[in-house]
Each structure stands twice: as C-alpha cells, then as structure tokens.
Amino acid sequence: MRIAGFTALLLAGLGFAGGRPGQAALSPEEIYEKTAPSVLTLEVENSDHERFVGAAFLALRPGLAVTAWHVVHDAQKIEAWFSDRRRAKIVGLVAKDEKLDLALIEIEANDRPRTVLSTNTPRIGAKAFVIGAPKGMDFSIADGLISQVREFEGVCQYQLSCPISPGNSGGPVLNDLGEVVGIVSWRKAGVQNLGFAVPSLEVLRLDSRRPAVPWPVRVLGKGDSFSEKGTLNGERVKSDPRGLAEFRQALAELAGTRVTLTLETGGAVQSFNFEAPPAEHGASSPLKE
C-alpha cells in the first residue's frame, strides 16, 4: 500500500491524473479554454529546406513540451508559438523514442500552464478531442471517439475517429475532463477519420531530466542516448503541406489531362510532360501527419 501510495503521489507531482469519481465532464468550449494555452504550433524546416507544421503541448515540468518524434526528427530549424501568438524559443531536444514516435523538447516558456496527463486507458467509445494545426489552420479543435485500442509491433495505440490532417501530429488527444490521453501520431491514408495516437503514459518512458541538445540534432552513434530504436511501421511517411501524399492526390485529381512536372535536384532542373495517370484503387498506406 505504501508503494502504491508513493507511486500515486509521484504521478501527481509529474502532472498525471487518474479518474476522479463524480467529476463532471467539461463542454468542448471549456476543454479548449483549459488546454489551448498549453498547446504550441511548430513550424519545422528540415534538412531539405522544406517547411511543414506540427503541434506540441506543455507537460510534466516547466519548459518541457511533448510532440511526435517524426515532426522534429530532421529539423534544422523550429519556430513555435502559442494561441495568443506569443513566440517561444526552442532550446533543444531532451529525449526521444522513434518506436513510440515521441519526443520531449525544451522551450523557453516557464510561465505557461501545463496540461495534465491521464493515467487511465480511455474506454472504447469515449469522447476524444484533438487540438492542432490541420493544413496549417493552427489551434483548431475537433472531436470524435476512441474507436478502439490496438497494438502495432508491440506498441499500444489508440484508434481515433477524430478528423486528423497534416499539422495535427504531436498535438494532444484530450478526454472530456480536458486531460491528455494520447499524442497524435499518424493516420491511415485514403480512409476517413482513421487516425492513431500514442497513449500519454508512454511519455514516462522518456527521460525528461536530460539536458537539452540544441538543434540541429546530429546523427549520433549507436551507443548514444538518442540512438534510433527502429520504427513503429516502416511504411509510414511524414506528410507535409507540399509532401508526397499531397502530390499524389493532386496528380490523381488531374487524371487524363496533360501536365508539366518540373523537378529540381542539386541545382539541376528537369521538365517532364505527360498525361496524368488515374489513381490506384485500394491503395492505402499509413501516413504520419
């Protein structure tokens, strides 16, 4: 009993919450007002100088934000801001786990409120809310259900019916108490409202006490703290507003018409003229957003 009590106190100190019987559910308006001040929009520039948007949220301790690893893994530069348009300086990467698709980043925002992470597995059918920047529309809230709890390559995932688009990744999945139950990770391409989130308790697997490593984070050795752990799903592809998935979709919408494609690589420019092919039926691959 003492051990259980100590664990409960430790989780409470870290900003985790279990179910509290009799606590009234919040309205969507109240959930947004409670959580939005802790959510960040991230604009990332990668090593190919492509820019795309993701999300993050404050948790655990002052100045620490949780996001999806695939959002920041190749970042050369990151800009971040809150819903009140206040900018936040990114100090660096604290910890990450590629298999879980989670990352902890240090930011200069010690005076901001933090989210509460839930210790409970949500019931199937429970209401869920996501806050993020779908297609760059920052600080948008959407709702849905916890459709199912699934396992992929040994990693537990929450299946969501909430609408998820590029820009939602790394954002919080909230229950009706405004607690974070998961972190948006990926969706199934070509399917309506079939997304997945990493349970919030998995954040405890990351060491939040490490000093931040400034960006850009270099590729480190096999024995290093940030060595890769493999991928949750080898076919997942990061999707950004100008990414491969959007290109394929645009090409499919032009099926049967003549198009000109200009390809620039290493300063060399090539142009191709061809008839856009029809979309492949049944093709579906999971995309990180």
mmCIF file of C-alpha atoms in Angstrom:
data_model
loop_
_atom_site.group_PDB
_atom_site.id
_atom_site.type_symbol
_atom_site.label_atom_id
_atom_site.label_comp_id
_atom_site.label_asym_id
_atom_site.label_seq_id
_atom_site.Cartn_x
_atom_site.Cartn_y
_atom_site.Cartn_z
ATOM 1 C CA MET A 1 0.000 0.000 0.000
ATOM 2 C CA ARG A 2 2.838 2.370 0.756
ATOM 3 C CA ILE A 3 4.377 1.709 -2.654
ATOM 4 C CA ALA A 4 1.063 2.295 -4.398
ATOM 5 C CA GLY A 5 0.551 5.492 -2.469
ATOM 6 C CA PHE A 6 4.061 6.732 -3.316
ATOM 7 C CA THR A 7 3.508 5.954 -7.000
ATOM 8 C CA ALA A 8 0.248 7.892 -6.973
ATOM 9 C CA LEU A 9 1.970 10.868 -5.367
ATOM 10 C CA LEU A 10 4.841 10.687 -7.876
ATOM 11 C CA LEU A 11 2.472 10.657 -10.852
ATOM 12 C CA ALA A 12 0.507 13.527 -9.376
ATOM 13 C CA GLY A 13 3.740 15.508 -8.967
ATOM 14 C CA LEU A 14 4.590 14.858 -12.620
ATOM 15 C CA GLY A 15 1.220 16.132 -13.737
ATOM 16 C CA PHE A 16 -0.579 12.823 -14.215
ATOM 17 C CA ALA A 17 -4.176 12.275 -13.152
ATOM 18 C CA GLY A 18 -6.276 9.183 -12.620
ATOM 19 C CA GLY A 19 -10.029 9.051 -12.833
ATOM 20 C CA ARG A 20 -11.834 11.057 -10.180
ATOM 21 C CA PRO A 21 -15.309 9.620 -9.471
ATOM 22 C CA GLY A 22 -18.081 12.154 -9.784
ATOM 23 C CA GLN A 23 -16.032 14.748 -11.652
ATOM 24 C CA ALA A 24 -18.252 16.462 -14.184
ATOM 25 C CA ALA A 25 -17.367 16.334 -17.855
ATOM 26 C CA LEU A 26 -16.394 19.616 -19.446
ATOM 27 C CA SER A 27 -18.013 21.120 -22.505
ATOM 28 C CA PRO A 28 -15.931 21.373 -25.688
ATOM 29 C CA GLU A 29 -15.680 25.115 -25.079
ATOM 30 C CA GLU A 30 -14.332 24.546 -21.562
ATOM 31 C CA ILE A 31 -11.879 21.893 -22.780
ATOM 32 C CA TYR A 32 -10.478 24.289 -25.368
ATOM 33 C CA GLU A 33 -10.218 27.194 -22.921
ATOM 34 C CA LYS A 34 -8.465 24.947 -20.405
ATOM 35 C CA THR A 35 -5.993 23.360 -22.827
ATOM 36 C CA ALA A 36 -5.263 25.822 -25.631
ATOM 37 C CA PRO A 37 -2.845 27.986 -23.560
ATOM 38 C CA SER A 38 -0.592 24.909 -23.204
ATOM 39 C CA VAL A 39 -0.574 23.945 -26.904
ATOM 40 C CA LEU A 40 2.062 25.070 -29.410
ATOM 41 C CA THR A 41 2.174 25.166 -33.168
ATOM 42 C CA LEU A 42 5.560 24.096 -34.557
ATOM 43 C CA GLU A 43 6.840 25.238 -37.943
ATOM 44 C CA VAL A 44 9.740 22.994 -38.891
ATOM 45 C CA GLU A 45 12.359 23.431 -41.591
ATOM 46 C CA ASN A 46 14.114 20.167 -42.409
ATOM 47 C CA SER A 47 17.473 19.374 -43.972
ATOM 48 C CA ASP A 48 15.975 19.702 -47.483
ATOM 49 C CA HIS A 49 14.750 23.211 -46.580
ATOM 50 C CA GLU A 50 11.133 22.033 -46.704
ATOM 51 C CA ARG A 51 8.783 23.657 -44.214
ATOM 52 C CA PHE A 52 5.827 21.985 -42.579
ATOM 53 C CA VAL A 53 3.672 22.357 -39.487
ATOM 54 C CA GLY A 54 3.064 20.174 -36.427
ATOM 55 C CA ALA A 55 1.895 20.580 -32.852
ATOM 56 C CA ALA A 56 3.164 20.116 -29.300
ATOM 57 C CA PHE A 57 1.920 20.698 -25.773
ATOM 58 C CA LEU A 58 3.445 21.540 -22.399
ATOM 59 C CA ALA A 59 3.534 18.795 -19.766
ATOM 60 C CA LEU A 60 5.461 17.251 -16.859
ATOM 61 C CA ARG A 61 7.561 20.254 -15.826
ATOM 62 C CA PRO A 62 8.082 23.937 -16.704
ATOM 63 C CA GLY A 63 9.566 24.489 -20.154
ATOM 64 C CA LEU A 64 9.042 20.920 -21.385
ATOM 65 C CA ALA A 65 6.877 20.116 -24.401
ATOM 66 C CA VAL A 66 5.710 16.781 -25.810
ATOM 67 C CA THR A 67 5.408 16.188 -29.550
ATOM 68 C CA ALA A 68 5.695 13.425 -32.145
ATOM 69 C CA TRP A 69 9.264 12.447 -32.997
ATOM 70 C CA HIS A 70 8.604 12.385 -36.744
ATOM 71 C CA VAL A 71 7.645 16.076 -36.611
ATOM 72 C CA VAL A 72 11.085 17.185 -35.377
ATOM 73 C CA HIS A 73 13.443 14.326 -36.222
ATOM 74 C CA ASP A 74 15.035 16.052 -39.238
ATOM 75 C CA ALA A 75 14.584 19.623 -38.030
ATOM 76 C CA GLN A 76 17.271 22.144 -38.841
ATOM 77 C CA LYS A 77 15.169 24.998 -37.514
ATOM 78 C CA ILE A 78 11.976 25.131 -35.441
ATOM 79 C CA GLU A 79 9.692 28.069 -34.755
ATOM 80 C CA ALA A 80 6.962 27.779 -32.135
ATOM 81 C CA TRP A 81 4.086 29.915 -30.954
ATOM 82 C CA PHE A 82 1.079 29.753 -28.628
ATOM 83 C CA SER A 83 -2.570 30.560 -29.347
ATOM 84 C CA ASP A 84 -2.085 34.125 -28.049
ATOM 85 C CA ARG A 85 0.589 34.471 -30.798
ATOM 86 C CA ARG A 86 3.405 34.578 -28.266
ATOM 87 C CA ARG A 87 6.579 33.095 -29.741
ATOM 88 C CA ALA A 88 8.616 30.530 -27.822
ATOM 89 C CA LYS A 89 12.320 29.840 -28.329
ATOM 90 C CA ILE A 90 13.202 26.175 -28.800
ATOM 91 C CA VAL A 91 16.213 25.270 -26.649
ATOM 92 C CA GLY A 92 16.713 21.732 -27.959
ATOM 93 C CA LEU A 93 15.822 18.049 -27.812
ATOM 94 C CA VAL A 94 15.612 16.472 -24.347
ATOM 95 C CA ALA A 95 14.618 12.892 -25.190
ATOM 96 C CA LYS A 96 13.027 10.848 -27.943
ATOM 97 C CA ASP A 97 11.850 7.357 -28.819
ATOM 98 C CA GLU A 98 11.398 6.626 -32.508
ATOM 99 C CA LYS A 99 9.455 3.415 -31.949
ATOM 100 C CA LEU A 100 6.930 5.257 -29.786
ATOM 101 C CA ASP A 101 7.080 8.295 -32.097
ATOM 102 C CA LEU A 102 7.533 10.592 -29.094
ATOM 103 C CA ALA A 103 9.901 13.462 -28.351
ATOM 104 C CA LEU A 104 10.441 15.872 -25.474
ATOM 105 C CA ILE A 105 11.707 19.334 -26.363
ATOM 106 C CA GLU A 106 12.868 22.171 -24.121
ATOM 107 C CA ILE A 107 11.395 25.613 -24.709
ATOM 108 C CA GLU A 108 11.704 28.979 -23.007
ATOM 109 C CA ALA A 109 8.187 29.257 -21.590
ATOM 110 C CA ASN A 110 8.395 28.524 -17.885
ATOM 111 C CA ASP A 111 5.415 30.719 -17.019
ATOM 112 C CA ARG A 112 2.867 28.882 -19.168
ATOM 113 C CA PRO A 113 0.268 26.431 -17.804
ATOM 114 C CA ARG A 114 0.858 22.729 -18.376
ATOM 115 C CA THR A 115 -1.540 20.012 -19.416
ATOM 116 C CA VAL A 116 -2.462 17.117 -17.139
ATOM 117 C CA LEU A 117 -1.675 13.639 -18.481
ATOM 118 C CA SER A 118 -4.187 10.901 -17.716
ATOM 119 C CA THR A 119 -3.049 7.562 -16.280
ATOM 120 C CA ASN A 120 -6.207 5.745 -17.347
ATOM 121 C CA THR A 121 -6.828 3.870 -20.569
ATOM 122 C CA PRO A 122 -9.890 5.514 -22.104
ATOM 123 C CA ARG A 123 -12.959 3.357 -22.642
ATOM 124 C CA ILE A 124 -13.805 2.407 -26.204
ATOM 125 C CA GLY A 125 -16.456 4.822 -27.344
ATOM 126 C CA ALA A 126 -15.274 7.601 -25.035
ATOM 127 C CA LYS A 127 -15.315 11.151 -26.363
ATOM 128 C CA ALA A 128 -11.991 12.469 -27.619
ATOM 129 C CA PHE A 129 -10.808 15.908 -28.716
ATOM 130 C CA VAL A 130 -7.708 16.922 -30.681
ATOM 131 C CA ILE A 131 -6.067 20.334 -30.904
ATOM 132 C CA GLY A 132 -3.520 21.037 -33.612
ATOM 133 C CA ALA A 133 -2.830 22.799 -36.896
ATOM 134 C CA PRO A 134 -4.522 20.770 -39.666
ATOM 135 C CA LYS A 135 -3.232 22.030 -43.023
ATOM 136 C CA GLY A 136 -1.725 24.976 -41.156
ATOM 137 C CA MET A 137 -5.022 26.053 -39.542
ATOM 138 C CA ASP A 138 -3.393 26.429 -36.129
ATOM 139 C CA PHE A 139 -5.136 25.861 -32.790
ATOM 140 C CA SER A 140 -8.115 24.078 -34.325
ATOM 141 C CA ILE A 141 -10.166 21.714 -32.150
ATOM 142 C CA ALA A 142 -12.046 18.674 -33.447
ATOM 143 C CA ASP A 143 -13.872 15.859 -31.718
ATOM 144 C CA GLY A 144 -14.558 12.187 -32.200
ATOM 145 C CA LEU A 145 -14.378 8.914 -30.309
ATOM 146 C CA ILE A 146 -11.802 6.445 -29.053
ATOM 147 C CA SER A 147 -12.716 3.853 -31.671
ATOM 148 C CA GLN A 148 -10.510 1.011 -30.415
ATOM 149 C CA VAL A 149 -7.285 0.187 -28.577
ATOM 150 C CA ARG A 150 -4.837 -1.620 -30.842
ATOM 151 C CA GLU A 151 -1.266 -2.869 -30.858
ATOM 152 C CA PHE A 152 1.244 -2.396 -33.673
ATOM 153 C CA GLU A 153 4.623 -4.136 -33.357
ATOM 154 C CA GLY A 154 4.286 -4.273 -29.595
ATOM 155 C CA VAL A 155 3.231 -0.643 -29.230
ATOM 156 C CA CYS A 156 -0.217 0.237 -27.900
ATOM 157 C CA GLN A 157 -2.131 2.796 -29.989
ATOM 158 C CA TYR A 158 -5.498 4.485 -29.594
ATOM 159 C CA GLN A 159 -7.587 4.412 -32.762
ATOM 160 C CA LEU A 160 -9.444 7.712 -33.204
ATOM 161 C CA SER A 161 -12.434 8.850 -35.242
ATOM 162 C CA CYS A 162 -11.358 12.496 -34.811
ATOM 163 C CA PRO A 163 -10.529 14.209 -38.125
ATOM 164 C CA ILE A 164 -6.720 14.320 -38.441
ATOM 165 C CA SER A 165 -4.755 16.094 -41.181
ATOM 166 C CA PRO A 166 -1.130 17.127 -41.764
ATOM 167 C CA GLY A 167 -0.347 19.555 -38.951
ATOM 168 C CA ASN A 168 -2.139 17.605 -36.202
ATOM 169 C CA SER A 169 0.832 15.369 -35.389
ATOM 170 C CA GLY A 170 2.284 15.872 -31.931
ATOM 171 C CA GLY A 171 -0.866 17.533 -30.655
ATOM 172 C CA PRO A 172 -2.808 16.338 -27.598
ATOM 173 C CA VAL A 173 -5.739 13.943 -27.599
ATOM 174 C CA LEU A 174 -7.981 15.008 -24.730
ATOM 175 C CA ASN A 175 -10.718 13.305 -22.732
ATOM 176 C CA ASP A 176 -13.890 15.055 -21.543
ATOM 177 C CA LEU A 177 -12.075 16.284 -18.431
ATOM 178 C CA GLY A 178 -9.502 18.127 -20.509
ATOM 179 C CA GLU A 179 -6.748 15.635 -19.618
ATOM 180 C CA VAL A 180 -4.301 14.365 -22.239
ATOM 181 C CA VAL A 181 -4.867 10.690 -23.000
ATOM 182 C CA GLY A 182 -2.687 10.481 -26.113
ATOM 183 C CA ILE A 183 -0.405 12.166 -28.628
ATOM 184 C CA VAL A 184 -1.469 12.300 -32.295
ATOM 185 C CA SER A 185 0.901 10.167 -34.367
ATOM 186 C CA TRP A 186 -0.442 9.004 -37.730
ATOM 187 C CA ARG A 187 -3.466 8.255 -39.867
ATOM 188 C CA LYS A 188 -4.430 5.693 -42.489
ATOM 189 C CA ALA A 189 -4.287 7.273 -45.928
ATOM 190 C CA GLY A 190 -7.336 7.139 -48.145
ATOM 191 C CA VAL A 191 -9.684 6.418 -45.237
ATOM 192 C CA GLN A 192 -11.950 8.897 -43.492
ATOM 193 C CA ASN A 193 -11.266 9.610 -39.805
ATOM 194 C CA LEU A 194 -8.942 6.694 -39.098
ATOM 195 C CA GLY A 195 -6.103 8.096 -37.007
ATOM 196 C CA PHE A 196 -3.912 6.805 -34.208
ATOM 197 C CA ALA A 197 -2.386 8.239 -31.061
ATOM 198 C CA VAL A 198 0.289 7.123 -28.613
ATOM 199 C CA PRO A 199 -1.006 6.725 -25.014
ATOM 200 C CA SER A 200 0.069 9.530 -22.687
ATOM 201 C CA LEU A 201 1.584 7.100 -20.173
ATOM 202 C CA GLU A 202 4.247 6.208 -22.760
ATOM 203 C CA VAL A 203 5.717 9.670 -22.114
ATOM 204 C CA LEU A 204 7.079 8.229 -18.844
ATOM 205 C CA ARG A 205 9.437 6.039 -20.884
ATOM 206 C CA LEU A 206 11.366 9.165 -21.857
ATOM 207 C CA ASP A 207 13.931 10.721 -19.518
ATOM 208 C CA SER A 208 12.781 14.297 -19.010
ATOM 209 C CA ARG A 209 15.803 15.089 -16.810
ATOM 210 C CA ARG A 210 18.360 15.058 -19.616
ATOM 211 C CA PRO A 211 19.929 18.363 -20.680
ATOM 212 C CA ALA A 212 18.607 19.645 -23.986
ATOM 213 C CA VAL A 213 20.687 19.071 -27.132
ATOM 214 C CA PRO A 214 20.481 22.163 -29.392
ATOM 215 C CA TRP A 215 19.147 21.915 -32.929
ATOM 216 C CA PRO A 216 20.065 20.760 -35.447
ATOM 217 C CA VAL A 217 20.451 17.414 -33.658
ATOM 218 C CA ARG A 218 23.204 15.472 -35.417
ATOM 219 C CA VAL A 219 23.103 11.760 -36.180
ATOM 220 C CA LEU A 220 24.647 10.153 -33.113
ATOM 221 C CA GLY A 221 26.493 6.916 -32.519
ATOM 222 C CA LYS A 222 24.939 3.542 -31.754
ATOM 223 C CA GLY A 223 25.603 3.755 -28.042
ATOM 224 C CA ASP A 224 24.370 7.322 -27.697
ATOM 225 C CA SER A 225 21.340 8.418 -25.710
ATOM 226 C CA PHE A 226 19.489 9.368 -28.880
ATOM 227 C CA SER A 227 20.292 6.266 -30.920
ATOM 228 C CA GLU A 228 17.463 5.008 -33.112
ATOM 229 C CA LYS A 229 15.147 2.291 -31.821
ATOM 230 C CA GLY A 230 13.512 1.246 -35.072
ATOM 231 C CA THR A 231 10.155 2.291 -36.485
ATOM 232 C CA LEU A 232 6.618 1.550 -35.445
ATOM 233 C CA ASN A 233 5.640 0.965 -39.051
ATOM 234 C CA GLY A 234 8.268 1.009 -41.770
ATOM 235 C CA GLU A 235 5.863 2.273 -44.444
ATOM 236 C CA ARG A 236 4.808 5.393 -42.580
ATOM 237 C CA VAL A 237 5.789 8.567 -44.389
ATOM 238 C CA LYS A 238 5.963 12.053 -42.971
ATOM 239 C CA SER A 239 3.394 14.216 -44.685
ATOM 240 C CA ASP A 240 3.759 17.954 -45.040
ATOM 241 C CA PRO A 241 1.696 20.527 -46.982
ATOM 242 C CA ARG A 242 3.924 20.019 -50.026
ATOM 243 C CA GLY A 243 4.652 16.354 -49.378
ATOM 244 C CA LEU A 244 4.461 13.215 -51.462
ATOM 245 C CA ALA A 245 0.923 12.295 -50.371
ATOM 246 C CA GLU A 246 -0.436 15.682 -51.434
ATOM 247 C CA PHE A 247 1.425 15.451 -54.751
ATOM 248 C CA ARG A 248 -0.125 12.056 -55.462
ATOM 249 C CA GLN A 249 -3.568 13.373 -54.581
ATOM 250 C CA ALA A 250 -3.143 16.404 -56.846
ATOM 251 C CA LEU A 251 -1.929 14.171 -59.664
ATOM 252 C CA ALA A 252 -4.932 11.859 -59.222
ATOM 253 C CA GLU A 253 -7.302 14.822 -59.496
ATOM 254 C CA LEU A 254 -5.699 15.684 -62.867
ATOM 255 C CA ALA A 255 -6.067 12.142 -64.243
ATOM 256 C CA GLY A 256 -6.299 12.121 -68.030
ATOM 257 C CA THR A 257 -5.028 15.656 -68.543
ATOM 258 C CA ARG A 258 -1.632 16.769 -69.827
ATOM 259 C CA VAL A 259 0.649 18.098 -67.093
ATOM 260 C CA THR A 260 4.168 19.507 -66.883
ATOM 261 C CA LEU A 261 6.321 18.475 -63.965
ATOM 262 C CA THR A 262 9.451 20.433 -63.075
ATOM 263 C CA LEU A 263 11.995 18.602 -60.922
ATOM 264 C CA GLU A 264 14.842 20.456 -59.241
ATOM 265 C CA THR A 265 17.652 18.469 -57.603
ATOM 266 C CA GLY A 266 21.029 19.788 -56.616
ATOM 267 C CA GLY A 267 20.559 22.887 -58.745
ATOM 268 C CA ALA A 268 19.716 20.900 -61.885
ATOM 269 C CA VAL A 269 16.238 21.454 -63.347
ATOM 270 C CA GLN A 270 14.344 18.917 -65.496
ATOM 271 C CA SER A 271 10.864 19.235 -67.011
ATOM 272 C CA PHE A 272 8.547 16.349 -67.952
ATOM 273 C CA ASN A 273 5.319 16.478 -69.997
ATOM 274 C CA PHE A 274 2.913 13.569 -69.660
ATOM 275 C CA GLU A 275 -0.703 12.538 -69.202
ATOM 276 C CA ALA A 276 -1.609 12.211 -65.510
ATOM 277 C CA PRO A 277 -2.415 8.560 -64.719
ATOM 278 C CA PRO A 278 -5.598 7.507 -62.862
ATOM 279 C CA ALA A 279 -5.359 6.896 -59.112
ATOM 280 C CA GLU A 280 -4.661 3.348 -57.981
ATOM 281 C CA HIS A 281 -7.805 1.912 -56.393
ATOM 282 C CA GLY A 282 -7.404 0.317 -52.998
ATOM 283 C CA ALA A 283 -4.025 1.850 -52.404
ATOM 284 C CA SER A 284 -3.730 2.815 -48.758
ATOM 285 C CA SER A 285 -0.656 3.467 -46.689
ATOM 286 C CA PRO A 286 -0.365 4.923 -43.214
ATOM 287 C CA LEU A 287 0.912 8.492 -43.119
ATOM 288 C CA LYS A 288 2.451 10.390 -40.281
ATOM 289 C CA GLU A 289 0.878 13.790 -40.247
#
